Amino acid sequence: MDKITLSNIEIIEIGILELGEAVSKFKFFDKDSGVQREIKRKHVEKIKESMIKNYIPINVKVNQDWYILDGQHSFTALKELGILDAKISYTMYYTSCNDHSMCTLLNNNNKSWDANDYLESFVSIGNENYIWFKEFREKYNLNHQTAIVATFNTSVGGDNKFNFIFNSGNMVVSVEEKENAIRVGEWLNDIKNLINKKDSKITKARIFQKAFIKIAYDKNYNHDRMLKKIKSYTDKVYHCSGEKAYIKMLNDVYNFKDKNKINFQCNN
């Protein structure tokens, strides 16, 4: 066989399990096999401390026979804590008896999952909320955080509770939230089309997109008025260094030469 690389290893299956299911399926290589690295107690205890504070679904990589190739420390920590409703994502590889090489490769290339990894994982098992969210992101060309703001009118930080909900597969998008998100996405496209005639780099900035989305959710926002003002006073639109600055700039354009001044109260 050619030198083993991630590109020539077949992924058989990707899915989500609850802890009980994982305990019954996942297997550890025999210590004498030399395949799996020795489990280090200090590392397990450190992971347990982190999980107690905020459990983010772990990803365990297994071979075609459910033997763990990577993620044994995290799985051991979770099993010892016994968080029964915890979700565990897994990726199953066909290793063709090259388990040792695969373990080494995975450990050398190991990186934490990001939001896109979790999204693809839940899409792969047919979760309709995540399928809709992916299609929404792609249709309006939004990154993860911008799409979250557009869908739920909320900001996502590093320790935000919504991260836990999203990564655990429990995100639910209501009909009303979908309608609002699509409306705001269409409005953003209208704004892009006008401003892009001057400078497309402005609207490509994620901080600009999030700034406009937050304004669009204000109860006093009138889209026709914003379009009219941007079309008439495009020279008032300029690059800003941050999201708050873009909110102020758009607010100023919206109010320019208008007696009915509106101060948008945007969420942080």
Coordinates of C-alpha atoms in Angstrom, one line a residue:
M1 CA 0.0 0.0 0.0
D2 CA 1.1 3.6 -0.7
K3 CA 2.2 5.7 2.2
I4 CA -0.8 6.3 4.4
T5 CA -2.2 9.8 4.3
L6 CA -5.6 11.3 5.2
S7 CA -6.3 11.8 1.5
N8 CA -6.1 8.1 0.8
I9 CA -8.0 6.8 3.8
E10 CA -11.7 6.1 3.2
I11 CA -14.3 7.7 5.6
I12 CA -17.0 5.1 6.0
E13 CA -19.4 6.9 8.3
I14 CA -19.9 10.1 10.2
G15 CA -22.5 10.3 13.0
I16 CA -23.6 11.2 16.5
L17 CA -24.1 8.9 19.5
E18 CA -25.3 9.4 23.0
L19 CA -22.9 8.3 25.7
G20 CA -24.6 5.0 26.4
E21 CA -24.5 4.0 22.7
A22 CA -20.8 5.0 22.5
V23 CA -19.9 3.0 25.5
S24 CA -21.4 -0.1 23.9
K25 CA -19.8 0.5 20.5
F26 CA -16.4 2.0 21.1
K27 CA -13.5 -0.3 21.8
F28 CA -9.9 0.3 23.1
F29 CA -7.0 -1.5 21.5
D30 CA -5.2 -4.0 23.7
K31 CA -2.3 -2.3 25.5
D32 CA 0.2 -4.7 24.0
S33 CA -0.9 -4.0 20.5
G34 CA 1.3 -0.9 20.3
V35 CA -1.5 0.9 18.3
Q36 CA -2.9 3.3 20.8
R37 CA -1.0 5.7 22.9
E38 CA -1.1 5.1 26.6
I39 CA -3.9 7.0 28.4
K40 CA -2.4 9.7 30.7
R41 CA -4.4 10.3 33.8
K42 CA -3.4 13.9 34.2
H43 CA -4.7 14.6 30.7
V44 CA -8.0 12.9 31.4
E45 CA -8.5 14.8 34.7
K46 CA -7.8 18.1 32.9
I47 CA -10.4 17.3 30.3
K48 CA -12.9 16.3 33.0
E49 CA -12.4 19.7 34.6
S50 CA -13.1 21.4 31.3
M51 CA -16.2 19.3 30.6
I52 CA -17.7 20.0 34.0
K53 CA -17.5 23.7 33.2
N54 CA -18.9 23.5 29.7
Y55 CA -19.3 20.3 27.8
I56 CA -18.6 20.7 24.1
P57 CA -19.4 17.5 22.1
I58 CA -16.2 15.5 21.4
N59 CA -15.2 13.9 18.2
V60 CA -13.8 10.4 18.4
K61 CA -12.2 8.7 15.4
V62 CA -12.6 5.0 15.0
N63 CA -11.8 2.2 12.6
Q64 CA -14.3 0.0 10.8
D65 CA -14.5 -2.2 13.9
W66 CA -15.2 0.6 16.3
Y67 CA -11.7 0.6 17.8
I68 CA -10.7 4.1 18.9
L69 CA -8.0 5.7 16.7
D70 CA -8.0 9.1 18.3
G71 CA -10.0 10.7 21.1
Q72 CA -9.5 8.1 23.8
H73 CA -8.6 10.7 26.4
S74 CA -11.8 12.7 25.8
F75 CA -14.0 9.6 25.6
T76 CA -12.5 8.2 28.9
A77 CA -13.1 11.5 30.6
L78 CA -16.7 11.7 29.5
K79 CA -17.4 8.1 30.4
E80 CA -16.0 8.6 33.9
L81 CA -18.1 11.7 34.3
G82 CA -21.2 9.8 33.1
I83 CA -22.9 12.8 31.4
L84 CA -25.7 10.5 30.1
D85 CA -27.3 13.1 27.7
A86 CA -24.0 14.1 26.2
K87 CA -23.6 13.8 22.5
I88 CA -20.5 12.3 20.9
S89 CA -19.7 12.8 17.2
Y90 CA -17.6 10.1 15.5
T91 CA -15.8 9.6 12.2
M92 CA -15.2 6.0 11.1
Y93 CA -12.3 5.2 8.8
Y94 CA -11.5 2.1 6.9
T95 CA -7.9 1.5 8.0
S96 CA -7.2 -1.7 6.1
C97 CA -5.1 -3.1 9.0
N98 CA -3.0 0.1 9.1
D99 CA -4.3 1.1 12.5
H100 CA -0.9 2.1 14.0
S101 CA 0.0 4.3 11.1
M102 CA -3.5 5.8 11.1
C103 CA -3.3 6.6 14.9
T104 CA 0.1 8.3 14.4
L105 CA -1.2 10.3 11.4
L106 CA -4.4 11.4 13.2
N107 CA -2.5 12.5 16.3
N108 CA 0.0 14.5 14.2
N109 CA -2.8 16.2 12.3
N110 CA -5.1 16.6 15.3
K111 CA -7.1 19.8 15.7
S112 CA -10.2 20.8 17.5
W113 CA -13.5 20.9 15.6
D114 CA -14.8 24.2 14.6
A115 CA -18.4 25.3 13.9
N116 CA -18.2 24.1 10.3
D117 CA -17.1 20.6 11.4
Y118 CA -20.1 20.4 13.7
L119 CA -22.4 21.8 11.0
E120 CA -21.3 19.2 8.5
S121 CA -21.6 16.4 11.0
F122 CA -25.2 17.1 11.9
V123 CA -26.1 17.8 8.2
S124 CA -24.7 14.3 7.4
I125 CA -27.2 12.6 9.7
G126 CA -30.1 14.5 8.3
N127 CA -30.8 17.1 11.0
E128 CA -33.3 19.4 9.2
N129 CA -32.4 22.5 11.3
Y130 CA -28.7 22.2 10.4
I131 CA -29.5 21.5 6.7
W132 CA -31.6 24.6 6.6
F133 CA -28.9 26.6 8.3
K134 CA -26.2 25.4 5.9
E135 CA -28.4 26.3 2.9
F136 CA -29.2 29.7 4.4
R137 CA -25.4 30.4 4.9
E138 CA -24.5 29.4 1.4
K139 CA -27.4 31.3 -0.3
Y140 CA -26.4 34.6 1.4
N141 CA -22.7 33.9 1.5
L142 CA -22.4 34.4 5.3
N143 CA -19.8 33.0 7.7
H144 CA -21.0 31.1 10.8
Q145 CA -21.2 33.9 13.3
T146 CA -22.9 36.3 10.8
A147 CA -25.5 33.6 9.9
I148 CA -26.2 33.1 13.7
V149 CA -26.8 36.8 14.1
A150 CA -29.1 36.9 11.1
T151 CA -31.0 33.8 12.2
F152 CA -31.4 34.4 16.0
N153 CA -30.6 38.1 16.4
T154 CA -27.9 37.3 18.9
S155 CA -24.1 37.5 19.0
V156 CA -22.0 34.4 19.6
G157 CA -18.9 34.7 21.8
G158 CA -16.2 32.1 22.8
D159 CA -18.1 30.9 25.8
N160 CA -21.6 31.8 24.6
K161 CA -24.3 29.3 25.6
F162 CA -25.4 29.1 22.0
N163 CA -22.1 27.5 21.1
F164 CA -22.9 24.7 23.4
I165 CA -26.4 24.3 21.9
F166 CA -25.1 24.4 18.3
N167 CA -22.2 22.0 18.9
S168 CA -24.4 19.5 20.8
G169 CA -26.9 19.2 17.9
N170 CA -29.7 20.9 19.8
M171 CA -30.1 24.0 17.6
V172 CA -33.8 24.5 16.6
V173 CA -34.8 27.2 14.1
S174 CA -38.5 28.1 14.3
V175 CA -40.6 29.1 11.3
E176 CA -40.6 32.7 12.4
E177 CA -36.8 32.7 12.8
K178 CA -36.4 31.3 9.3
E179 CA -38.7 34.0 7.9
N180 CA -36.9 36.8 9.7
A181 CA -33.5 35.4 8.6
I182 CA -34.5 35.2 5.0
R183 CA -35.9 38.7 5.0
V184 CA -32.8 40.1 6.6
G185 CA -30.6 38.2 4.1
E186 CA -32.5 39.7 1.2
W187 CA -32.2 43.1 2.7
L188 CA -28.5 42.7 3.1
N189 CA -28.2 41.7 -0.6
D190 CA -30.1 44.9 -1.5
I191 CA -27.6 46.9 0.5
K192 CA -24.7 45.1 -1.1
N193 CA -25.9 45.7 -4.6
L194 CA -26.0 49.5 -4.0
I195 CA -22.7 49.9 -2.0
N196 CA -20.8 47.5 -4.3
K197 CA -21.2 50.0 -7.1
K198 CA -18.8 52.2 -5.0
D199 CA -16.7 49.6 -3.2
S200 CA -17.4 45.9 -2.9
K201 CA -14.8 45.5 -0.2
I202 CA -17.0 47.3 2.3
T203 CA -19.8 44.8 2.1
K204 CA -17.5 41.8 2.1
A205 CA -16.4 42.7 5.6
R206 CA -18.1 40.5 8.2
I207 CA -18.2 43.4 10.6
F208 CA -20.2 45.4 8.1
Q209 CA -22.6 42.6 7.5
K210 CA -23.2 42.0 11.2
A211 CA -23.6 45.7 11.8
F212 CA -26.3 46.0 9.1
I213 CA -28.1 42.8 10.3
K214 CA -28.3 44.2 13.8
I215 CA -29.8 47.5 12.5
A216 CA -32.3 45.5 10.3
Y217 CA -33.7 43.8 13.5
D218 CA -34.4 47.2 15.1
K219 CA -38.2 47.7 15.3
N220 CA -37.8 51.2 13.9
Y221 CA -35.9 50.2 10.8
N222 CA -37.4 51.0 7.4
H223 CA -35.7 49.3 4.5
D224 CA -37.0 51.5 1.8
R225 CA -35.7 54.5 3.6
M226 CA -32.3 53.0 4.0
L227 CA -32.1 52.0 0.3
K228 CA -33.1 55.5 -0.7
K229 CA -30.5 57.2 1.5
I230 CA -27.7 54.9 0.4
K231 CA -28.6 55.4 -3.2
S232 CA -28.7 59.2 -2.8
Y233 CA -25.7 59.6 -0.5
T234 CA -23.3 56.8 -1.3
D235 CA -20.5 59.1 -0.7
K236 CA -21.4 58.9 3.0
V237 CA -20.6 55.2 3.1
Y238 CA -17.0 54.4 4.0
H239 CA -14.7 51.8 5.5
C240 CA -14.8 51.4 9.3
S241 CA -12.5 49.7 11.7
G242 CA -15.2 47.9 13.7
E243 CA -18.8 46.7 14.0
K244 CA -19.9 49.6 16.2
A245 CA -18.3 52.1 13.9
Y246 CA -20.3 50.6 10.9
I247 CA -23.5 50.8 12.9
K248 CA -22.9 54.5 13.6
M249 CA -22.0 55.1 9.9
L250 CA -25.2 53.4 8.7
N251 CA -27.2 55.2 11.3
D252 CA -25.8 58.5 10.1
V253 CA -26.6 57.7 6.5
Y254 CA -30.1 56.6 7.5
N255 CA -30.7 60.0 9.3
F256 CA -28.9 62.2 6.8
K257 CA -31.1 65.2 5.9
D258 CA -34.1 63.7 7.6
K259 CA -36.1 65.4 10.4
N260 CA -37.3 62.0 11.8
K261 CA -34.0 60.9 13.4
I262 CA -33.7 57.3 14.5
N263 CA -31.1 56.0 16.9
F264 CA -31.0 52.3 16.4
Q265 CA -30.8 50.3 19.6
C266 CA -28.7 47.3 18.5
N267 CA -27.8 44.3 20.6
N268 CA -24.2 44.0 21.5

